[in-house]
XYZ file of C-alpha atoms in Angstrom:
575
model
C -69.968 8.479 -25.009
C -72.412 11.347 -25.457
C -71.669 14.933 -26.386
C -71.811 17.203 -23.305
C -75.015 19.112 -22.626
C -76.095 21.636 -19.996
C -78.903 20.940 -17.535
C -80.936 23.868 -18.897
C -80.652 22.446 -22.416
C -81.859 19.065 -21.226
C -84.813 20.598 -19.382
C -85.897 22.541 -22.456
C -85.709 19.477 -24.668
C -87.925 17.554 -22.275
C -90.535 20.306 -22.466
C -90.348 20.464 -26.264
C -90.723 16.682 -26.513
C -93.977 16.891 -24.579
C -95.323 19.777 -26.649
C -94.986 22.219 -23.758
C -92.520 24.550 -25.515
C -91.852 25.501 -29.153
C -89.070 23.725 -31.013
C -86.224 25.341 -32.895
C -86.965 23.244 -35.962
C -89.659 20.819 -37.102
C -89.503 18.515 -40.126
C -92.905 17.538 -41.530
C -94.331 15.566 -44.476
C -91.300 13.338 -44.779
C -90.197 9.806 -44.032
C -87.717 9.073 -41.264
C -85.077 6.428 -41.940
C -85.086 4.424 -38.715
C -81.664 2.803 -38.524
C -82.726 0.857 -35.425
C -85.552 -1.125 -37.039
C -84.981 -0.671 -40.758
C -88.327 1.065 -41.228
C -89.295 4.265 -42.995
C -91.507 6.110 -40.517
C -94.033 8.789 -41.355
C -93.563 11.114 -38.411
C -92.722 14.735 -37.620
C -89.257 15.336 -36.185
C -88.792 18.153 -33.693
C -85.404 19.622 -32.870
C -84.244 21.876 -30.048
C -80.867 22.643 -28.515
C -79.147 20.862 -31.391
C -80.824 17.515 -30.659
C -83.855 15.574 -31.779
C -86.644 15.918 -29.222
C -89.586 13.940 -30.539
C -91.051 11.916 -33.378
C -94.541 12.269 -31.943
C -95.300 15.957 -31.599
C -94.926 19.128 -33.651
C -95.317 21.940 -31.091
C -97.114 25.083 -32.164
C -95.044 28.227 -32.478
C -91.840 26.463 -33.506
C -89.214 28.779 -34.987
C -88.800 26.936 -38.296
C -90.834 24.309 -40.124
C -89.289 22.358 -43.016
C -91.676 20.631 -45.410
C -89.812 17.576 -46.703
C -92.386 16.922 -49.445
C -91.938 13.157 -49.211
C -88.144 13.158 -48.927
C -86.277 11.001 -46.418
C -84.737 12.352 -43.229
C -81.724 10.294 -42.127
C -78.757 10.614 -39.792
C -75.776 12.407 -41.295
C -73.119 9.999 -42.522
C -70.030 8.957 -40.551
C -66.868 7.750 -42.282
C -65.436 5.345 -39.715
C -61.938 5.364 -41.203
C -60.428 8.119 -43.314
C -57.132 9.966 -43.294
C -58.037 13.608 -43.854
C -54.510 14.384 -45.044
C -54.932 11.971 -47.941
C -57.572 14.255 -49.402
C -54.612 16.640 -49.869
C -56.724 19.222 -48.033
C -56.591 20.806 -44.609
C -59.482 19.929 -42.275
C -61.262 23.097 -43.388
C -60.881 22.247 -47.072
C -61.922 18.669 -46.389
C -65.099 19.815 -44.627
C -65.944 22.101 -47.543
C -65.719 19.093 -49.845
C -67.606 16.441 -47.846
C -70.285 18.206 -45.792
C -72.446 19.001 -48.865
C -72.405 15.258 -49.579
C -74.015 14.463 -46.239
C -70.968 13.717 -44.116
C -71.532 14.789 -40.539
C -68.598 13.075 -38.863
C -65.437 11.107 -39.464
C -63.195 8.951 -37.342
C -59.818 10.053 -38.613
C -56.344 8.758 -37.981
C -53.850 11.666 -38.195
C -50.819 9.424 -38.456
C -49.893 11.035 -41.771
C -49.087 14.405 -40.228
C -47.925 12.755 -36.991
C -45.230 10.986 -39.011
C -44.011 14.404 -40.115
C -44.487 16.520 -36.970
C -45.380 14.177 -34.106
C -47.757 15.520 -31.469
C -47.463 19.025 -32.939
C -49.120 17.709 -36.089
C -51.905 16.113 -34.058
C -52.486 19.386 -32.238
C -52.628 21.326 -35.516
C -55.305 19.005 -36.895
C -57.381 19.385 -33.732
C -57.167 23.180 -33.923
C -57.962 23.282 -37.630
C -61.032 21.073 -37.195
C -62.639 22.948 -34.324
C -65.801 24.870 -35.146
C -66.452 23.103 -38.453
C -69.986 22.190 -39.623
C -69.057 18.551 -39.006
C -67.220 16.591 -36.320
C -63.803 15.059 -36.893
C -62.853 12.593 -34.175
C -59.088 12.151 -34.100
C -57.804 8.778 -32.983
C -54.374 8.569 -31.321
C -51.716 7.284 -33.765
C -50.282 3.898 -32.851
C -47.549 3.484 -35.457
C -45.278 6.490 -35.854
C -43.335 5.344 -37.735
C -45.192 2.325 -39.077
C -42.075 0.144 -38.780
C -38.407 0.286 -37.800
C -37.443 0.029 -41.479
C -38.048 3.682 -42.367
C -37.257 7.157 -41.070
C -40.142 9.390 -40.061
C -40.120 12.975 -38.852
C -41.168 11.809 -35.390
C -41.404 8.711 -33.244
C -44.202 7.966 -30.781
C -43.541 5.197 -28.279
C -45.868 3.451 -25.858
C -45.496 6.224 -23.289
C -46.343 8.850 -25.929
C -49.444 6.871 -26.912
C -50.601 6.611 -23.297
C -50.028 10.335 -22.782
C -51.885 11.087 -26.023
C -54.896 9.090 -24.872
C -54.872 10.896 -21.520
C -54.363 14.323 -23.089
C -57.180 13.765 -25.586
C -59.965 11.942 -23.723
C -62.341 12.630 -26.618
C -60.212 10.402 -28.882
C -62.499 7.485 -29.782
C -59.809 4.844 -30.327
C -56.200 3.924 -30.826
C -55.397 4.340 -34.516
C -54.887 1.375 -36.793
C -52.228 -1.007 -35.486
C -50.310 -1.432 -38.731
C -47.411 -3.229 -37.113
C -49.218 -6.562 -37.102
C -45.904 -8.483 -37.131
C -45.022 -6.667 -33.903
C -48.250 -7.945 -32.371
C -47.658 -11.495 -33.585
C -44.042 -11.497 -32.406
C -45.132 -10.225 -28.989
C -43.029 -7.053 -29.112
C -43.614 -5.415 -25.735
C -43.495 -1.831 -27.033
C -46.267 -2.671 -29.504
C -48.396 -4.586 -27.016
C -48.063 -1.785 -24.454
C -49.776 0.548 -26.920
C -52.682 -1.862 -27.333
C -52.843 -2.345 -23.584
C -52.814 1.416 -22.928
C -55.923 1.805 -25.056
C -57.679 -1.136 -23.403
C -56.958 0.234 -19.926
C -58.744 3.438 -20.929
C -61.726 1.638 -22.399
C -60.879 2.577 -25.989
C -61.142 0.215 -28.958
C -58.101 -0.451 -31.127
C -58.390 -0.147 -34.888
C -56.681 -2.824 -36.918
C -54.712 -3.233 -40.109
C -54.131 -6.863 -41.027
C -54.054 -7.465 -44.796
C -54.192 -11.154 -45.646
C -54.030 -12.323 -42.040
C -55.851 -15.627 -41.517
C -55.958 -18.665 -39.271
C -53.946 -18.773 -36.062
C -52.186 -15.494 -36.877
C -55.545 -13.751 -37.188
C -56.681 -15.304 -33.915
C -53.575 -13.983 -32.184
C -54.011 -10.520 -33.677
C -57.722 -10.210 -32.884
C -57.210 -11.814 -29.495
C -54.800 -9.062 -28.496
C -57.792 -6.725 -28.370
C -57.874 -5.310 -31.891
C -61.454 -4.716 -32.984
C -61.588 -3.563 -36.620
C -59.983 -4.133 -39.999
C -60.234 -2.213 -43.277
C -57.616 -4.097 -45.317
C -59.579 -7.135 -46.563
C -59.012 -7.996 -50.217
C -61.420 -10.927 -50.606
C -64.855 -11.858 -49.321
C -63.397 -15.005 -47.745
C -60.930 -12.925 -45.747
C -63.680 -10.540 -44.647
C -65.929 -13.414 -43.586
C -63.169 -15.022 -41.535
C -62.571 -11.764 -39.697
C -66.286 -11.333 -39.073
C -66.359 -14.846 -37.622
C -63.545 -13.842 -35.271
C -65.709 -11.076 -33.851
C -63.985 -8.236 -35.674
C -65.754 -5.334 -37.315
C -64.980 -5.315 -41.022
C -64.750 -1.954 -42.763
C -65.559 -2.159 -46.467
C -63.176 0.235 -48.193
C -63.862 2.249 -51.314
C -61.136 4.854 -51.628
C -59.055 6.363 -54.391
C -56.189 3.854 -54.514
C -57.861 0.819 -52.948
C -61.394 -0.039 -54.058
C -62.454 -3.284 -52.407
C -66.161 -2.757 -51.722
C -67.570 -4.792 -54.597
C -65.273 -7.748 -53.926
C -66.199 -7.821 -50.237
C -69.983 -7.519 -50.479
C -70.521 -11.303 -50.833
C -69.346 -11.601 -47.209
C -72.201 -9.398 -46.021
C -74.933 -11.932 -45.275
C -77.960 -10.505 -43.424
C -76.526 -11.549 -40.074
C -73.160 -9.958 -40.797
C -74.578 -6.603 -41.862
C -74.593 -5.434 -38.249
C -70.776 -5.767 -38.071
C -69.727 -3.748 -41.116
C -68.976 -0.126 -41.876
C -68.380 1.490 -45.251
C -65.250 3.644 -45.229
C -62.960 5.597 -47.533
C -59.499 5.296 -45.931
C -57.916 7.558 -48.573
C -59.857 9.836 -50.901
C -58.379 12.279 -53.386
C -60.048 15.644 -54.079
C -60.935 14.905 -57.699
C -62.807 11.795 -56.571
C -64.621 13.799 -53.887
C -65.761 16.257 -56.540
C -66.590 13.662 -59.197
C -68.069 10.823 -57.124
C -68.928 12.502 -53.850
C -68.001 11.039 -50.508
C -69.998 8.361 -48.701
C -73.100 9.250 -50.699
C -71.360 8.093 -53.859
C -70.150 4.920 -52.179
C -73.667 4.165 -50.931
C -74.966 4.457 -54.492
C -72.388 1.904 -55.595
C -73.093 -0.465 -52.713
C -76.831 -0.538 -53.402
C -76.324 -0.927 -57.153
C -74.073 -3.921 -56.376
C -76.757 -5.599 -54.290
C -76.415 -4.370 -50.704
C -79.735 -3.741 -48.983
C -80.314 0.058 -48.866
C -81.009 0.156 -45.135
C -77.976 -2.042 -44.420
C -75.918 0.380 -46.490
C -77.275 3.350 -44.550
C -76.558 1.651 -41.227
C -72.980 1.030 -42.370
C -72.352 4.786 -42.378
C -74.554 5.786 -39.430
C -75.533 3.450 -36.609
C -72.723 0.942 -37.093
C -69.859 3.472 -36.788
C -71.581 4.936 -33.737
C -71.761 1.463 -32.213
C -68.098 0.672 -32.887
C -66.832 3.832 -31.230
C -69.445 4.250 -28.530
C -71.035 7.418 -29.869
C -74.206 7.181 -27.823
C -76.019 10.077 -29.475
C -75.187 9.492 -33.136
C -76.293 7.200 -35.904
C -80.052 7.545 -35.588
C -82.953 9.978 -35.765
C -84.310 9.559 -32.251
C -84.993 11.565 -29.076
C -81.782 12.788 -27.484
C -79.702 12.115 -30.578
C -77.741 14.943 -32.165
C -79.613 16.741 -34.921
C -76.902 15.998 -37.466
C -79.223 15.126 -40.321
C -79.444 14.736 -44.080
C -82.433 15.113 -46.365
C -82.283 12.421 -49.068
C -84.361 11.991 -52.186
C -84.396 8.209 -51.664
C -82.285 5.290 -50.445
C -81.008 4.294 -53.870
C -79.655 7.467 -55.403
C -78.739 8.822 -51.942
C -79.051 12.269 -53.476
C -78.326 14.729 -50.660
C -80.640 17.736 -50.755
C -79.880 19.384 -47.416
C -77.457 18.862 -44.529
C -78.011 19.914 -40.919
C -75.425 20.159 -38.152
C -76.805 20.465 -34.628
C -80.139 21.455 -36.127
C -78.760 24.244 -38.318
C -78.774 23.941 -42.099
C -75.177 24.040 -43.299
C -75.431 22.806 -46.902
C -78.016 22.670 -49.659
C -77.953 21.547 -53.262
C -74.349 20.362 -53.099
C -72.869 23.547 -51.613
C -71.984 24.884 -48.191
C -74.041 27.873 -47.136
C -70.987 29.681 -45.728
C -67.294 29.496 -46.704
C -64.828 28.271 -44.090
C -61.821 30.262 -42.958
C -58.391 28.588 -42.847
C -56.534 28.623 -39.545
C -52.805 29.461 -39.511
C -50.665 26.377 -40.137
C -47.639 27.721 -38.235
C -45.004 25.055 -37.625
C -46.691 22.718 -40.117
C -45.088 24.757 -42.920
C -41.534 24.369 -44.319
C -41.036 20.668 -43.557
C -39.013 19.553 -46.611
C -35.251 19.270 -46.073
C -33.306 17.381 -48.731
C -29.559 16.612 -48.733
C -27.526 19.009 -50.910
C -25.773 16.118 -52.685
C -28.957 14.330 -53.700
C -27.936 13.895 -57.348
C -24.830 11.963 -56.353
C -26.852 9.867 -53.902
C -29.181 8.937 -56.754
C -26.185 7.654 -58.717
C -25.936 4.419 -56.772
C -28.071 2.220 -59.023
C -26.266 -0.913 -60.262
C -25.293 -0.800 -63.922
C -26.133 -4.438 -64.619
C -27.188 -7.715 -63.064
C -30.400 -9.249 -61.763
C -32.346 -7.072 -59.327
C -35.571 -7.055 -57.366
C -38.408 -5.067 -58.965
C -41.616 -3.686 -57.449
C -44.667 -4.445 -59.588
C -47.655 -2.113 -59.168
C -51.304 -2.676 -60.096
C -53.948 -0.092 -61.061
C -56.292 0.829 -58.192
C -54.408 -1.315 -55.667
C -51.925 -0.500 -52.924
C -50.502 -4.025 -52.742
C -47.496 -4.711 -54.965
C -45.785 -7.742 -56.474
C -42.214 -8.848 -55.888
C -40.628 -9.366 -59.304
C -37.207 -9.711 -60.906
C -35.477 -7.848 -63.700
C -32.157 -6.755 -65.151
C -30.709 -3.442 -63.969
C -29.582 -2.558 -67.488
C -33.217 -2.685 -68.669
C -34.293 0.314 -66.574
C -35.102 3.568 -68.318
C -37.636 5.321 -70.484
C -39.964 3.166 -72.560
C -38.492 -0.104 -71.285
C -41.260 -1.168 -68.926
C -39.009 -0.769 -65.890
C -38.052 2.534 -64.273
C -35.881 3.777 -61.433
C -37.388 4.463 -58.007
C -36.037 6.224 -54.935
C -37.216 7.232 -51.479
C -35.341 10.165 -49.930
C -35.546 11.045 -46.224
C -36.911 14.603 -46.237
C -37.526 15.537 -42.591
C -33.974 16.234 -41.402
C -31.819 16.023 -44.527
C -29.979 12.933 -43.267
C -29.022 11.717 -46.722
C -30.802 8.380 -46.314
C -31.830 7.253 -49.796
C -33.384 3.923 -50.734
C -32.986 2.839 -54.355
C -35.115 0.398 -56.327
C -36.852 -0.428 -59.573
C -40.535 -0.451 -60.469
C -42.820 -1.823 -63.190
C -46.291 -0.547 -63.994
C -45.673 3.188 -64.344
C -44.420 2.709 -67.934
C -42.782 6.120 -68.205
C -41.208 6.898 -71.559
C -39.517 10.033 -70.231
C -39.287 12.329 -67.215
C -40.033 11.676 -63.565
C -42.800 11.918 -60.954
C -42.149 12.955 -57.348
C -44.221 13.334 -54.188
C -43.826 14.130 -50.490
C -47.073 12.237 -49.898
C -45.521 8.842 -49.283
C -47.256 6.633 -46.746
C -46.660 6.519 -43.946
C -43.401 8.285 -43.110
C -43.983 10.730 -45.966
C -40.482 10.926 -47.253
C -39.889 12.015 -50.835
C -40.732 9.236 -53.309
C -39.616 9.470 -56.939
C -40.103 7.321 -60.030
C -38.226 8.299 -63.155
C -36.454 7.310 -66.322
C -33.038 8.493 -65.126
C -31.332 9.736 -61.950
C -30.975 13.185 -63.553
C -34.717 13.506 -64.136
C -35.380 12.240 -60.621
C -33.092 14.861 -59.103
C -34.865 17.597 -61.056
C -38.254 16.404 -59.843
C -36.952 16.372 -56.268
C -35.707 19.938 -56.641
C -39.097 21.093 -57.895
C -40.866 19.559 -54.900
C -38.380 21.039 -52.441
C -38.828 24.507 -53.951
C -42.603 24.283 -53.353
C -42.189 23.319 -49.713
C -43.623 19.908 -50.502
C -46.111 18.541 -52.983
C -46.422 16.618 -56.234
C -44.496 17.264 -59.434
C -44.049 15.911 -62.961
C -40.940 16.908 -64.947
C -39.425 16.202 -68.333
C -36.004 17.313 -69.554
C -35.711 19.589 -66.537
C -39.007 21.340 -67.267
C -41.773 21.351 -64.667
C -44.839 20.052 -66.522
C -47.330 20.239 -63.647
C -47.328 20.580 -59.870
C -49.510 20.703 -56.770
C -47.918 22.576 -53.849
C -48.727 20.955 -50.492
C -47.386 23.541 -48.100
C -48.848 22.064 -44.906
C -46.470 19.312 -43.749
C -45.823 18.431 -47.396
C -49.239 16.745 -47.285
C -52.027 19.296 -47.591
C -52.929 22.231 -49.794
C -54.183 25.513 -48.389
C -56.588 25.769 -51.325
C -59.983 24.285 -52.062
C -60.876 20.831 -53.314
C -61.618 22.296 -56.744
C -58.184 23.934 -56.915
C -56.417 20.779 -55.759
C -58.435 18.656 -58.180
C -57.559 20.935 -61.098
C -53.866 20.689 -60.235
C -54.150 16.905 -59.930
C -55.873 16.690 -63.290
C -52.980 18.604 -64.818
C -50.547 16.233 -63.083
C -52.402 13.192 -64.375
C -52.323 14.680 -67.857
C -48.593 15.258 -67.521
C -48.098 11.674 -66.323
C -50.050 10.390 -69.328
C -47.910 12.490 -71.636
C -44.886 10.751 -70.110
C -46.408 7.355 -70.917
C -48.054 6.428 -67.613
C -51.420 4.669 -67.973
C -52.221 4.243 -64.260
C -55.600 5.863 -63.446
C -54.256 7.447 -60.235
C -50.462 7.527 -60.639
C -49.728 9.782 -57.676
C -51.900 7.727 -55.340
C -50.074 4.594 -56.501
C -46.781 6.423 -56.049
C -47.750 7.436 -52.522
C -48.111 3.791 -51.415
C -44.859 2.597 -52.963
C -43.074 3.187 -49.642
C -45.590 1.669 -47.196
C -43.827 -1.348 -45.646
C -46.906 -2.801 -43.967
C -48.762 -3.567 -47.207
C -47.519 -6.593 -49.207
C -45.402 -7.526 -50.947
C -42.301 -5.504 -51.905
C -41.933 -1.845 -50.889
C -39.192 0.794 -50.824
C -38.266 3.074 -47.915
C -35.352 5.428 -47.301
C -33.592 2.430 -45.700
C -33.950 0.190 -48.760
C -36.212 -2.492 -50.209
C -38.600 -4.142 -47.751
C -39.923 -7.666 -48.181
C -43.195 -7.148 -46.319
C -44.022 -10.854 -46.131
C -40.710 -11.533 -44.363
C -40.795 -8.115 -42.663
C -37.165 -7.350 -43.366
C -34.954 -5.238 -45.589
C -33.592 -7.157 -48.560
C -30.787 -6.275 -50.992
C -31.594 -4.679 -54.321
C -29.277 -7.061 -56.165
C -30.208 -10.701 -56.401
C -27.453 -13.248 -55.800
């Protein structure tokens, strides 16, 4: 798949390549990172019509000449798997944050907003991302909702998926197939989605945490090509041996890159990508985007050129982007100027041959497009406080155990009477927030260690209902009220007082502000959480995955507790 180009543009590029016409842009006195051979080439790079024309000639009379002074010219980075909504920013705000760090493209699954608004959410993301100084390729969501054990704001069946693929031919793939039990059980509705993508020549992204052996063979054999959920090097290696592409994830909640690198032997390096999956704004500002992850990967032993390929040529190969991932004739002039291949310090960023960022900043601010129907999406039941009063007073109960920097949970036991502030075990609830149905799932959680107050969020993967953890039902109801009043977002409360908040007006998922504004609000929220006793490094990211019933082991949805390993709802009380 190549980006469209006019015949006149092609003719001009051919003339420029042969030195018969001036170029729009020429890079000189630099080294070209050749992702095809692993070399650093000393060659001029000419650009015209938004594409690279030649590495052999520097035509006289070119409009602009850039002296690289020994720096490295490389393809702009591609994040092969990231949910833009999880940055808590609109596509415009996301681009402002990542383009200065060298990101030229992402393959993004919009199932977060699709779970709230269905195809209308997909269409909003496409509109909001048009005309940006980067390319966001939207895959077609496969799991809306992720399972039958939760209530989303929309439902997309096999026919909807097929229509989405036909309506959006530029979509590079079917989004991650999270319902891996549905694949293994041979559920026709699930398999029809995979088949619809195959019939249209599109790859299918995977999601198969912990899957091994015959189950992995069945899953991969259904036509699913990628996976970003590996937790160990052994798991990653097994998936590589099954012909899958393995995406090494380094996000905000799940950071698996270092653990997975031992699986990347020289022969396997051609089948990996480095991805983010979910990335919060404060991490984008503090660590950067893929540039920061590349620094980590190289410091942990990955070959620098293999690391670069994992965010350039390899993503292009997975998704069939025929004119991306390299600095070569005919390839898009989406380029980064790097100091070296260890620090991956990004000096300049070019999009279609035009400089769009320098020294860590965009050259021009980006306007926000109207969000329209993506606003005002939070509808809670009026009797929520009474619905939160259904916790058992005593007896043995199931408890969700959370871990810092992980989205997997443990299935534990506890006594209902031990829940509360400063007792190591708190109350948890997930409230359906799309239609005000009154569906409320109740549970208990360990690991937040709240002494007082409550935390609440409408970012709650993947159905994005309202998730709350608190020391009492009263505090939880107050936190829910604060979030509803904002039209969605994150909140921390104590004794009825709002300590900190981040309004997420767009679908209850995204802020209309900048990354810096969102990061400042998050920092205040983290400070508030710490003041309540929480020691988790990213409490709201951990909170947001408490309700995801496709990640082991015990999760909570608006329908109740889900044993992910058994893929069924289980009672809160133990017999």
